[in-house]
Coordinates of C-alpha atoms in Angstrom, one line a residue:
Chain A
M1 CA -37.4 -40.9 -51.1
H2 CA -35.7 -44.2 -50.0
R3 CA -32.4 -42.6 -50.8
Y4 CA -33.4 -39.6 -48.7
F5 CA -34.4 -41.6 -45.7
G6 CA -31.5 -44.0 -46.1
R7 CA -29.0 -41.1 -46.0
K8 CA -30.7 -39.5 -43.0
S9 CA -30.8 -42.7 -41.1
L10 CA -27.2 -43.3 -41.8
I11 CA -26.3 -39.9 -40.4
Y12 CA -28.4 -40.4 -37.3
L13 CA -27.0 -43.9 -36.7
L14 CA -23.4 -42.5 -37.1
T15 CA -24.2 -39.7 -34.7
F16 CA -25.5 -42.1 -32.2
I17 CA -22.4 -44.2 -32.4
V18 CA -20.2 -41.1 -32.1
A19 CA -22.2 -39.9 -29.1
V20 CA -21.9 -43.3 -27.3
T21 CA -18.1 -43.5 -28.2
L22 CA -17.6 -39.9 -26.9
N23 CA -19.5 -40.9 -23.8
W24 CA -17.2 -43.9 -23.3
L25 CA -14.1 -42.1 -24.3
I26 CA -14.2 -38.9 -22.3
P27 CA -14.1 -40.4 -18.8
R28 CA -11.3 -42.8 -19.8
F29 CA -8.9 -40.6 -21.6
M30 CA -9.3 -37.2 -19.9
P31 CA -6.8 -35.9 -17.4
G32 CA -7.9 -36.8 -13.9
D33 CA -8.8 -40.1 -12.5
P34 CA -12.5 -40.6 -11.6
V35 CA -11.7 -43.6 -9.4
L36 CA -9.1 -41.6 -7.5
R37 CA -11.5 -38.8 -7.1
M38 CA -14.2 -41.1 -5.6
L39 CA -11.6 -42.5 -3.3
T40 CA -10.6 -39.2 -2.0
R41 CA -14.2 -38.3 -1.6
S42 CA -14.7 -41.2 0.7
S43 CA -11.6 -40.0 2.6
V44 CA -10.2 -43.3 3.8
S45 CA -7.3 -42.7 6.1
N46 CA -6.0 -46.2 6.2
P47 CA -3.7 -46.8 3.1
E48 CA -4.2 -50.6 3.3
S49 CA -7.9 -50.4 2.7
L50 CA -7.3 -48.1 -0.2
A51 CA -6.0 -50.8 -2.5
P52 CA -9.0 -53.2 -2.2
M53 CA -11.4 -50.2 -2.6
R54 CA -9.6 -49.2 -5.8
E55 CA -9.9 -52.7 -7.0
Y56 CA -13.6 -52.8 -6.2
Y57 CA -14.3 -49.5 -8.1
E58 CA -12.2 -50.6 -11.1
N59 CA -14.3 -53.8 -11.2
V60 CA -17.5 -51.8 -10.9
F61 CA -16.5 -49.5 -13.7
G62 CA -15.3 -52.5 -15.7
L63 CA -11.8 -51.1 -15.9
D64 CA -10.0 -54.4 -15.3
V65 CA -10.3 -55.7 -18.9
P66 CA -8.5 -54.6 -22.0
L67 CA -9.7 -51.4 -23.6
W68 CA -11.4 -52.9 -26.7
Q69 CA -13.3 -55.3 -24.4
Q70 CA -14.3 -52.4 -22.2
Y71 CA -15.8 -50.7 -25.3
L72 CA -17.7 -53.7 -26.4
N73 CA -19.0 -54.4 -22.9
Y74 CA -20.2 -50.8 -22.7
W75 CA -22.2 -51.2 -25.9
S76 CA -23.7 -54.6 -24.8
E77 CA -24.7 -53.1 -21.4
L78 CA -26.2 -50.1 -23.1
L79 CA -28.2 -52.1 -25.5
Q80 CA -29.7 -54.0 -22.6
G81 CA -30.7 -50.6 -21.2
N82 CA -28.2 -50.8 -18.4
M83 CA -26.5 -47.4 -17.8
G84 CA -25.1 -48.2 -14.4
I85 CA -26.1 -47.3 -10.9
S86 CA -26.7 -43.7 -9.7
V87 CA -24.4 -42.5 -7.0
W88 CA -26.7 -39.7 -6.0
L89 CA -29.8 -41.9 -5.5
F90 CA -27.9 -45.1 -4.6
P91 CA -28.8 -47.9 -5.4
A92 CA -31.3 -46.9 -8.0
P93 CA -30.4 -47.8 -11.6
V94 CA -29.7 -44.8 -13.8
T95 CA -32.2 -45.8 -16.5
G96 CA -35.0 -45.8 -13.9
V97 CA -34.0 -42.4 -12.5
I98 CA -34.0 -40.9 -15.9
L99 CA -37.2 -42.5 -17.1
K100 CA -39.0 -40.9 -14.1
A101 CA -37.6 -37.4 -15.1
V102 CA -38.2 -37.7 -18.8
P103 CA -42.0 -37.0 -18.7
Y104 CA -41.5 -33.7 -17.0
T105 CA -39.0 -32.5 -19.6
L106 CA -41.2 -33.6 -22.4
A107 CA -44.2 -31.9 -20.8
L108 CA -42.2 -28.7 -21.0
L109 CA -40.5 -29.2 -24.3
I110 CA -43.3 -30.5 -26.6
P111 CA -45.9 -27.8 -25.9
S112 CA -43.4 -25.0 -25.8
I113 CA -41.7 -26.0 -29.1
L114 CA -44.9 -26.6 -31.0
L115 CA -46.9 -23.6 -29.6
S116 CA -43.9 -21.2 -30.1
W117 CA -43.3 -22.5 -33.6
V118 CA -47.0 -22.1 -34.6
A119 CA -47.5 -18.8 -32.9
G120 CA -44.2 -17.4 -34.0
N121 CA -44.9 -18.3 -37.6
K122 CA -48.4 -16.8 -37.5
V123 CA -47.3 -13.6 -35.9
G124 CA -44.1 -13.3 -38.1
A125 CA -46.2 -13.8 -41.2
L126 CA -48.7 -11.1 -40.1
A127 CA -45.9 -8.7 -39.3
A128 CA -44.2 -8.9 -42.7
R129 CA -44.9 -5.8 -44.8
R130 CA -47.3 -4.3 -42.2
K131 CA -45.6 -1.3 -40.8
W132 CA -47.1 -0.8 -37.4
L133 CA -47.1 -4.5 -36.5
D134 CA -43.6 -4.9 -37.8
N135 CA -42.3 -2.1 -35.7
T136 CA -43.5 -3.8 -32.5
V137 CA -42.9 -7.4 -33.4
L138 CA -39.4 -7.0 -34.7
P139 CA -37.8 -5.3 -31.7
L140 CA -39.6 -7.5 -29.3
G141 CA -38.6 -10.5 -31.3
Y142 CA -34.9 -9.5 -31.2
V143 CA -35.0 -8.9 -27.4
L144 CA -36.7 -12.2 -26.7
T145 CA -34.4 -14.2 -28.9
A146 CA -31.3 -12.6 -27.3
T147 CA -32.5 -13.3 -23.8
P148 CA -30.8 -16.2 -22.0
Y149 CA -33.4 -18.8 -21.1
M150 CA -32.4 -18.9 -17.4
W151 CA -32.7 -15.1 -17.1
L152 CA -36.2 -14.9 -18.4
G153 CA -37.0 -17.8 -16.1
I154 CA -35.5 -16.0 -13.1
L155 CA -37.4 -12.8 -14.0
L156 CA -40.7 -14.6 -14.4
A157 CA -40.2 -16.5 -11.1
W158 CA -39.4 -13.3 -9.3
S159 CA -42.1 -11.1 -10.7
L160 CA -45.1 -13.5 -11.1
G161 CA -44.0 -16.0 -8.5
I162 CA -42.5 -14.1 -5.6
V163 CA -43.6 -10.5 -5.9
M164 CA -47.1 -11.1 -7.1
G165 CA -47.4 -14.6 -5.7
I166 CA -49.5 -16.0 -8.5
F167 CA -47.5 -19.1 -9.3
P168 CA -45.4 -21.4 -7.3
I169 CA -41.7 -21.3 -8.3
A170 CA -40.1 -24.5 -7.4
G171 CA -40.8 -28.2 -7.9
G172 CA -43.1 -30.2 -10.3
Y173 CA -45.9 -30.3 -7.8
S174 CA -46.5 -29.4 -4.1
F175 CA -44.7 -31.5 -1.6
A176 CA -48.0 -32.1 0.2
L177 CA -49.3 -34.1 -2.8
R178 CA -48.5 -37.4 -4.3
P179 CA -48.5 -37.9 -8.0
S180 CA -51.9 -39.2 -9.1
F181 CA -54.6 -38.7 -11.8
T182 CA -56.9 -36.5 -9.7
V183 CA -58.1 -33.1 -10.6
G184 CA -56.4 -31.5 -7.6
F185 CA -53.0 -32.9 -8.5
I186 CA -53.3 -32.1 -12.2
A187 CA -54.3 -28.5 -11.4
N188 CA -51.4 -28.3 -8.9
A189 CA -48.9 -29.7 -11.4
F190 CA -50.2 -27.2 -14.0
T191 CA -49.5 -24.2 -11.9
H192 CA -46.0 -25.5 -11.4
W193 CA -45.6 -26.2 -15.1
F194 CA -46.8 -22.9 -16.4
L195 CA -43.9 -20.5 -15.6
P196 CA -41.1 -22.7 -17.0
F197 CA -43.3 -23.3 -20.0
L198 CA -43.9 -19.6 -20.4
S199 CA -40.2 -18.7 -20.3
L200 CA -39.3 -21.4 -22.9
F201 CA -42.2 -20.4 -25.1
L202 CA -41.3 -16.7 -25.1
V203 CA -37.7 -17.0 -26.0
A204 CA -38.3 -19.5 -28.8
F205 CA -41.3 -17.4 -30.0
G206 CA -39.0 -14.4 -30.7
G207 CA -36.8 -16.4 -33.0
W208 CA -39.5 -18.0 -35.0
A209 CA -41.4 -14.7 -35.5
I210 CA -38.2 -12.9 -36.8
G211 CA -37.4 -15.9 -39.1
M212 CA -40.9 -16.1 -40.5
R213 CA -41.1 -12.3 -41.1
N214 CA -37.9 -12.3 -43.1
L215 CA -38.8 -15.3 -45.1
I216 CA -42.2 -13.9 -46.0
I217 CA -40.7 -10.6 -47.2
Y218 CA -38.2 -12.6 -49.3
E219 CA -41.0 -14.7 -50.7
L220 CA -43.2 -11.7 -51.5
E221 CA -40.4 -10.3 -53.6
A222 CA -39.9 -13.6 -55.6
D223 CA -41.0 -13.8 -59.2
Y224 CA -44.0 -15.9 -58.7
A225 CA -45.4 -13.4 -56.2
N226 CA -44.9 -10.5 -58.6
Y227 CA -46.4 -12.5 -61.4
L228 CA -49.5 -13.3 -59.4
E229 CA -49.8 -9.7 -58.4
A230 CA -49.6 -8.6 -62.0
L231 CA -52.4 -11.1 -62.8
G232 CA -54.5 -9.3 -60.2
T233 CA -54.5 -12.1 -57.6
P234 CA -55.9 -11.0 -54.3
R235 CA -53.1 -10.1 -51.8
K236 CA -54.4 -12.6 -49.3
L237 CA -53.9 -15.5 -51.7
I238 CA -50.4 -14.4 -52.5
R239 CA -49.6 -14.2 -48.9
R240 CA -50.9 -17.7 -48.4
Y241 CA -48.6 -19.1 -51.1
A242 CA -45.7 -17.1 -49.6
F243 CA -46.5 -18.6 -46.2
R244 CA -46.5 -22.2 -47.5
N245 CA -43.2 -21.7 -49.2
A246 CA -41.7 -20.1 -46.1
M247 CA -42.8 -23.0 -43.9
L248 CA -40.2 -25.3 -45.4
P249 CA -37.1 -23.4 -44.2
Q250 CA -38.8 -22.9 -40.9
L251 CA -39.2 -26.6 -40.6
T252 CA -35.6 -27.1 -41.3
G253 CA -34.8 -24.4 -38.8
L254 CA -36.8 -26.3 -36.2
A255 CA -34.6 -29.3 -36.7
L256 CA -31.5 -27.2 -36.4
Q257 CA -32.7 -25.4 -33.3
L258 CA -33.7 -28.6 -31.4
G259 CA -30.4 -28.8 -29.6
V260 CA -30.7 -25.1 -28.4
L261 CA -34.3 -25.7 -27.3
V262 CA -33.3 -28.7 -25.3
A263 CA -30.5 -26.7 -23.7
G264 CA -33.0 -24.0 -22.9
A265 CA -35.3 -26.5 -21.2
L266 CA -32.4 -27.9 -19.1
V267 CA -31.5 -24.5 -17.6
T268 CA -35.1 -23.5 -17.2
E269 CA -35.7 -26.6 -15.2
I270 CA -32.7 -25.7 -13.0
V271 CA -34.2 -22.3 -12.3
F272 CA -37.5 -23.7 -11.3
A273 CA -36.1 -26.8 -9.7
Y274 CA -38.5 -28.6 -12.0
P275 CA -37.9 -32.4 -11.7
G276 CA -36.8 -33.1 -15.3
L277 CA -33.6 -34.0 -16.9
G278 CA -32.0 -30.5 -16.4
Y279 CA -32.5 -30.9 -12.6
L280 CA -31.0 -34.4 -12.8
I281 CA -27.9 -32.9 -14.6
L282 CA -27.5 -30.3 -11.8
Q283 CA -27.8 -33.0 -9.1
A284 CA -25.4 -35.3 -11.0
I285 CA -22.8 -32.5 -11.3
Q286 CA -23.1 -31.5 -7.6
N287 CA -22.9 -35.2 -6.4
Q288 CA -20.3 -36.2 -8.9
D289 CA -22.7 -38.8 -10.2
F290 CA -21.0 -39.6 -13.5
F291 CA -23.1 -42.5 -14.5
L292 CA -26.3 -40.5 -14.1
L293 CA -24.7 -37.5 -16.1
Q294 CA -23.7 -39.8 -19.0
G295 CA -27.1 -41.5 -19.0
V296 CA -28.9 -38.2 -19.3
F297 CA -26.5 -37.2 -22.1
L298 CA -27.3 -40.3 -24.0
F299 CA -31.1 -39.8 -23.5
I300 CA -30.8 -36.2 -24.8
V301 CA -29.0 -37.4 -27.9
I302 CA -31.5 -40.1 -28.5
G303 CA -34.4 -37.7 -28.0
V304 CA -32.9 -35.1 -30.4
L305 CA -32.2 -37.8 -33.0
L306 CA -35.8 -39.1 -32.8
A307 CA -37.2 -35.6 -33.1
N308 CA -35.0 -35.0 -36.1
F309 CA -36.3 -38.1 -37.7
I310 CA -39.9 -37.0 -37.1
I311 CA -39.2 -33.7 -38.6
D312 CA -37.7 -35.5 -41.7
I313 CA -40.9 -37.5 -42.1
I314 CA -43.0 -34.3 -41.8
Y315 CA -40.7 -32.7 -44.4
V316 CA -41.4 -35.5 -46.8
L317 CA -45.1 -35.1 -46.3
V318 CA -45.2 -31.3 -46.8
D319 CA -42.5 -31.0 -49.6
P320 CA -43.5 -33.2 -52.6
R321 CA -40.1 -32.6 -54.2
T322 CA -38.4 -35.0 -51.7
R323 CA -40.9 -37.6 -52.6
T324 CA -40.3 -37.5 -56.3
G325 CA -36.5 -37.5 -55.8
L326 CA -36.1 -34.0 -57.2
Q327 CA -34.1 -31.3 -55.4
G328 CA -34.9 -30.1 -51.9
G329 CA -34.1 -33.4 -50.3
T330 CA -30.8 -32.1 -49.1
A331 CA -32.3 -29.4 -46.9
Chain B
M1 CA -15.5 -0.7 -49.4
R2 CA -16.0 3.1 -49.1
T3 CA -19.6 2.9 -50.2
E4 CA -20.2 0.2 -47.6
L5 CA -18.8 2.3 -44.9
Y6 CA -20.9 5.3 -46.2
F7 CA -24.1 3.2 -45.9
A8 CA -22.9 1.6 -42.6
F9 CA -22.6 5.0 -40.9
R10 CA -26.1 6.0 -42.2
N11 CA -27.8 2.8 -41.0
R12 CA -29.4 3.3 -37.7
K13 CA -29.3 -0.4 -36.8
V14 CA -25.6 -0.7 -37.4
V15 CA -24.7 2.5 -35.6
G16 CA -27.1 1.8 -32.7
G17 CA -26.0 -1.8 -32.2
F18 CA -22.4 -0.9 -32.5
A19 CA -22.8 1.9 -29.9
V20 CA -24.3 -0.5 -27.4
I21 CA -21.6 -3.0 -27.9
L22 CA -18.9 -0.4 -27.7
A23 CA -20.3 1.0 -24.5
F24 CA -20.4 -2.4 -22.8
L25 CA -16.9 -3.2 -24.0
L26 CA -15.5 0.1 -22.7
L27 CA -17.3 -0.4 -19.4
G28 CA -15.8 -3.8 -19.1
L29 CA -12.3 -2.6 -20.0
I30 CA -12.1 0.5 -18.0
A31 CA -14.2 0.2 -14.9
P32 CA -12.1 -2.5 -13.2
L33 CA -9.1 -0.3 -13.5
F34 CA -10.4 2.2 -11.0
T35 CA -10.4 -0.1 -8.1
D36 CA -7.8 -2.2 -6.2
H37 CA -10.4 -4.8 -5.3
G38 CA -11.0 -8.0 -7.2
P39 CA -14.6 -8.9 -8.3
N40 CA -15.1 -11.4 -5.5
D41 CA -13.6 -9.3 -2.6
Y42 CA -15.9 -8.6 0.3
V43 CA -15.9 -4.8 0.2
G44 CA -19.3 -3.5 1.4
P45 CA -22.2 -4.1 3.7
P46 CA -24.2 -7.3 2.9
A47 CA -27.3 -7.1 0.7
A48 CA -27.2 -3.4 0.2
P49 CA -29.5 -2.0 -2.5
P50 CA -28.0 0.2 -5.3
S51 CA -26.6 3.4 -4.0
G52 CA -24.1 6.1 -4.9
E53 CA -21.3 4.1 -3.5
Y54 CA -22.2 0.7 -4.8
W55 CA -24.0 1.5 -8.1
F56 CA -25.5 -2.0 -8.5
G57 CA -25.8 -2.8 -4.8
T58 CA -24.0 -5.6 -3.1
T59 CA -24.5 -9.4 -2.7
T60 CA -25.4 -11.2 0.5
F61 CA -21.7 -11.4 1.2
G62 CA -21.0 -7.8 0.5
Q63 CA -19.4 -8.2 -2.9
D64 CA -19.7 -5.2 -5.2
I65 CA -22.1 -6.2 -8.0
F66 CA -21.0 -3.4 -10.3
L67 CA -17.5 -4.6 -10.1
Q68 CA -18.6 -8.2 -10.7
F69 CA -20.6 -7.0 -13.6
A70 CA -17.7 -5.1 -15.2
N71 CA -15.4 -8.0 -14.8
G72 CA -18.0 -10.4 -16.1
L73 CA -18.3 -8.3 -19.2
R74 CA -14.6 -9.0 -19.9
S75 CA -15.3 -12.8 -19.8
T76 CA -18.3 -12.3 -22.0
F77 CA -16.5 -10.4 -24.7
L78 CA -13.5 -12.8 -24.5
V79 CA -15.6 -15.9 -24.8
G80 CA -17.6 -14.4 -27.7
L81 CA -14.4 -13.3 -29.6
L82 CA -12.5 -16.5 -29.1
G83 CA -15.4 -19.0 -29.3
G84 CA -16.9 -17.2 -32.3
G85 CA -13.5 -16.9 -33.9
I86 CA -12.6 -20.6 -33.5
A87 CA -16.0 -21.7 -34.8
A88 CA -15.7 -19.3 -37.8
I89 CA -12.2 -20.6 -38.6
V90 CA -13.1 -24.3 -38.3
G91 CA -16.4 -23.8 -40.2
M92 CA -14.8 -21.8 -43.0
T93 CA -11.9 -24.2 -43.4
I94 CA -14.2 -27.2 -43.6
G95 CA -16.6 -25.5 -45.8
F96 CA -14.0 -24.2 -48.2
V97 CA -12.2 -27.5 -48.5
A98 CA -15.4 -29.5 -48.9
G99 CA -16.9 -27.2 -51.4
Y100 CA -13.7 -26.7 -53.5
R101 CA -12.3 -30.2 -53.5
G102 CA -15.6 -32.0 -53.9
G103 CA -15.6 -35.8 -54.4
I104 CA -14.7 -38.1 -51.5
V105 CA -13.3 -35.3 -49.4
D106 CA -16.6 -33.5 -49.7
E107 CA -18.6 -36.6 -48.8
A108 CA -16.5 -37.2 -45.6
L109 CA -16.5 -33.6 -44.4
N110 CA -20.2 -33.3 -45.2
M111 CA -20.9 -36.4 -43.1
L112 CA -18.8 -35.0 -40.2
T113 CA -20.7 -31.7 -40.5
N114 CA -24.1 -33.4 -40.4
I115 CA -23.0 -35.4 -37.4
V116 CA -21.8 -32.5 -35.3
L117 CA -24.9 -30.6 -36.5
V118 CA -27.4 -33.0 -35.0
L119 CA -25.4 -33.7 -31.9
P120 CA -26.8 -31.5 -29.1
A121 CA -23.8 -29.2 -28.4
L122 CA -24.7 -28.2 -24.9
A123 CA -25.0 -31.8 -23.8
V124 CA -21.6 -32.7 -25.2
L125 CA -20.2 -29.5 -23.5
I126 CA -21.6 -30.4 -20.2
I127 CA -20.0 -33.8 -20.3
L128 CA -16.6 -32.4 -21.4
H129 CA -16.7 -29.6 -18.8
T130 CA -17.6 -31.9 -15.9
Y131 CA -14.8 -34.3 -16.6
I132 CA -12.1 -31.8 -17.6
G133 CA -13.0 -29.1 -15.1
I134 CA -12.6 -25.9 -17.1
K135 CA -10.4 -23.4 -15.4
S136 CA -10.0 -20.4 -17.8
V137 CA -12.3 -18.5 -20.2
P138 CA -10.1 -19.3 -23.3
A139 CA -10.4 -23.1 -22.6
Q140 CA -14.2 -22.7 -22.4
A141 CA -14.2 -20.7 -25.6
L142 CA -12.2 -23.4 -27.3
F143 CA -14.7 -26.1 -26.5
I144 CA -17.7 -23.9 -27.5
G145 CA -16.0 -23.1 -30.7
L146 CA -15.3 -26.7 -31.5
F147 CA -18.9 -27.6 -31.3
S148 CA -20.7 -24.6 -32.9
W149 CA -19.2 -24.5 -36.4
P150 CA -21.4 -27.0 -38.4
W151 CA -23.9 -24.6 -39.9
V152 CA -21.2 -22.2 -41.0
A153 CA -19.4 -25.1 -42.7
R154 CA -22.6 -26.0 -44.5
A155 CA -23.4 -22.5 -45.7
V156 CA -19.8 -21.8 -46.8
R157 CA -19.6 -25.1 -48.6
A158 CA -22.8 -24.4 -50.5
Q159 CA -21.5 -20.9 -51.6
T160 CA -18.1 -22.3 -52.5
L161 CA -19.8 -24.9 -54.6
S162 CA -21.6 -22.3 -56.6
L163 CA -18.5 -20.0 -57.0
R164 CA -16.2 -22.9 -57.9
S165 CA -17.5 -23.2 -61.4
R166 CA -17.4 -19.5 -62.3
E167 CA -15.2 -18.2 -65.1
F168 CA -12.8 -16.2 -62.9
V169 CA -12.1 -19.2 -60.8
D170 CA -11.5 -21.3 -63.9
L171 CA -9.1 -18.6 -65.1
A172 CA -7.2 -18.6 -61.9
R173 CA -6.9 -22.4 -62.0
L174 CA -5.7 -22.2 -65.7
S175 CA -3.1 -19.7 -64.7
G176 CA -1.6 -22.2 -62.3
L177 CA -2.6 -20.8 -58.9
R178 CA -2.6 -23.3 -56.0
P179 CA -6.0 -24.3 -54.6
L180 CA -5.3 -22.5 -51.3
T181 CA -4.4 -19.3 -53.1
I182 CA -7.6 -19.6 -55.2
I183 CA -9.7 -20.0 -52.1
R184 CA -8.0 -17.1 -50.4
R185 CA -7.8 -14.7 -53.3
E186 CA -10.7 -15.6 -55.5
I187 CA -13.4 -17.3 -53.5
A188 CA -13.3 -16.0 -50.0
P189 CA -13.4 -12.2 -51.0
N190 CA -16.6 -12.9 -52.8
M191 CA -18.3 -13.9 -49.6
S192 CA -16.5 -11.7 -47.2
S193 CA -19.6 -9.8 -46.2
Y194 CA -21.3 -13.1 -45.5
L195 CA -18.4 -14.3 -43.4
L196 CA -18.5 -11.2 -41.3
L197 CA -22.2 -11.6 -40.6
T198 CA -21.5 -15.3 -39.7
F199 CA -18.9 -14.3 -37.2
I200 CA -21.3 -11.9 -35.5
L201 CA -23.9 -14.6 -35.1
L202 CA -21.3 -17.0 -33.8
F203 CA -20.1 -14.3 -31.3
G204 CA -23.7 -14.0 -29.9
G205 CA -24.2 -17.8 -29.9
S206 CA -20.9 -18.3 -27.9
V207 CA -21.9 -15.7 -25.4
L208 CA -25.2 -17.4 -24.8
F209 CA -23.5 -20.8 -24.6
A210 CA -21.0 -19.7 -22.1
A211 CA -23.7 -18.1 -20.0
T212 CA -25.7 -21.3 -19.9
L213 CA -22.6 -23.3 -18.9
D214 CA -21.7 -20.8 -16.3
F215 CA -25.2 -20.9 -14.9
I216 CA -25.2 -24.6 -14.5
G217 CA -22.0 -24.2 -12.5
L218 CA -19.6 -25.6 -15.1
G219 CA -17.9 -22.3 -16.1
P220 CA -14.3 -21.2 -15.5
T221 CA -13.5 -21.4 -11.8
E222 CA -10.8 -18.8 -11.9
S223 CA -12.9 -15.7 -13.0
I224 CA -16.2 -14.1 -12.7
S225 CA -18.8 -14.1 -15.5
L226 CA -22.3 -12.9 -16.0
G227 CA -23.6 -16.4 -16.1
L228 CA -21.8 -17.2 -12.8
M229 CA -23.3 -14.2 -11.2
M230 CA -26.8 -15.5 -12.1
N231 CA -25.8 -18.9 -10.7
N232 CA -24.7 -17.3 -7.4
A233 CA -27.8 -15.2 -7.2
V234 CA -30.1 -18.3 -7.6
Q235 CA -28.0 -20.5 -5.4
W236 CA -28.0 -18.0 -2.5
S237 CA -31.7 -17.4 -3.0
A238 CA -31.6 -13.8 -4.1
L239 CA -35.1 -14.3 -5.5
H240 CA -36.6 -15.1 -2.1
L241 CA -34.6 -12.3 -0.4
G242 CA -35.8 -9.8 -3.0
L243 CA -32.3 -8.9 -4.1
W244 CA -33.3 -8.0 -7.6
W245 CA -30.2 -6.0 -8.2
W246 CA -28.2 -9.2 -8.0
F247 CA -29.8 -11.1 -10.9
V248 CA -31.2 -8.3 -13.1
P249 CA -27.8 -6.7 -14.3
P250 CA -26.0 -9.9 -15.6
G251 CA -29.0 -11.1 -17.6
L252 CA -29.7 -7.6 -18.9
G253 CA -26.1 -7.2 -20.0
I254 CA -26.2 -10.5 -21.9
T255 CA -29.5 -9.7 -23.5
A256 CA -28.3 -6.2 -24.5
I257 CA -25.1 -7.4 -26.0
V258 CA -26.5 -10.3 -27.9
G259 CA -29.6 -8.3 -29.0
A260 CA -27.3 -5.4 -30.2
L261 CA -25.3 -8.0 -32.2
Y262 CA -28.4 -9.3 -33.9
V263 CA -29.7 -5.9 -34.7
M264 CA -26.2 -4.9 -36.1
N265 CA -26.3 -8.1 -38.1
V266 CA -29.6 -7.1 -39.7
G267 CA -28.3 -3.6 -40.4
L268 CA -25.1 -4.9 -42.0
D269 CA -27.1 -7.2 -44.1
E270 CA -28.9 -4.1 -45.4
V271 CA -25.5 -2.4 -46.0
F272 CA -24.1 -5.3 -48.0
N273 CA -27.2 -6.1 -49.9
P274 CA -28.5 -3.1 -51.8
K275 CA -31.8 -4.8 -52.4
L276 CA -32.6 -4.5 -48.7
R277 CA -31.5 -0.9 -48.3
E278 CA -34.2 1.6 -47.3
M279 CA -33.9 4.5 -49.7

């Protein structure tokens, strides 16, 4: 078990280092000069004032020291939680801006991931080897999992939001309200939350249902299932064993899908102008706010790594083989 | 090979999925040939609903949505083909080498695979796209391909590992074949069906990735794509104006293509794996 966690932690640590390095590397070694672009954006006509401005920006970006020192400085700033100043919301620090948006993204992601995973597994397991249910769940699942997140979001916003007028389609809460812990505000925030949640839930649900259905069919054909059947075990019990065995690959699948799910949440937020990280990304891109964009990137990486780690812990809890150091730990 | 073709033509999932994809491909290839206008030209009345003249209606600026759709299909297929192809090549190369060589090479490649696997690809692509400013579809496909190979490498490595110790591979090694030749002639053919299925999934994944990036507004600036159409529709408040014909076709096109790919994948699985065939 120690070996298992040690190995996993090493991978996550390396991934984090790679992500930070990429984040530092890309702006510095890509074609195009961000400082120059900012200078053009401020459109200074006087060439004499250009030089001091350039010097100022290079100083702000920390470009006036050797490369290796820039890299080390970047790390030390980062470890102190300093990711720079946002251009879009000048002069707010990037870390603060992001921390304000993170709760909204988590409020969308956590329920939609957990509920879709649980519901998808249940429905998928029910559908396996039941003709009529299978014939409805399977096509529906394929359509849902092939749907681009933003398109389902657009369709829901249009049909339930605009045509039928049941749900609001933009923002995290009504502009007339201020965030507070009152019933009115929470109810209002809930109606804003529901549609983005629903579109995330539906797309992810399709994938889990199909995955579980296929795994159950595979398990029901395994030797142990045949053996139990030959012994005259009730079908219900066999299905329960199959379900428990099929949970393990689905758990691994959850870890693998995290990146895609986060990506889905980002574009869904953009559709609904939901004030989470996806919305920040859009604003950062439109306002050329590179510090903010890079900060969001690092936050997403950290979040995905943490979630991976949590799934690893759950995996150890549900799969005894990883605890005894037998096979299965590599999954 | 012939038995596989026989079962493929009898499999409804394969035939149906293939027909849908072929239809969209032909539409994308042929339709733009019948007009002198580019996809972004202002050709018709603004915000017109679908009619005999403008099959999918027009945008608020009077652009023909059917024309945009057909041209967007081209980008979709291009990005799927190139992105999926690059990811398949990188993933297979790394998987074969890691699985066949083993030892320290395997350790290093495995570590690399795991790192890219947990790195959220879209976030990396957003950063890359913003700084570099992608101009063409192939460039976009290249980046998508470079970040979606890890699970392929993992699966190919595992299969190579199990094939490596079989007798026929030992025999090939004894007869002095070079490692590359062994991989190409002895190992790869044994998983060719799996590799084809992998490529189909990668194709679908690349299409969805590209649509996401285009929708955020980071797609190729020089051409139209289905994701960009949705971006435009949302940006120019097609939802509030009730221009459903602007945002329904592009999403429907992507869903149909990717869904058909998935269904075809399942069908092909049944073709290659006799256990799954319905008799």
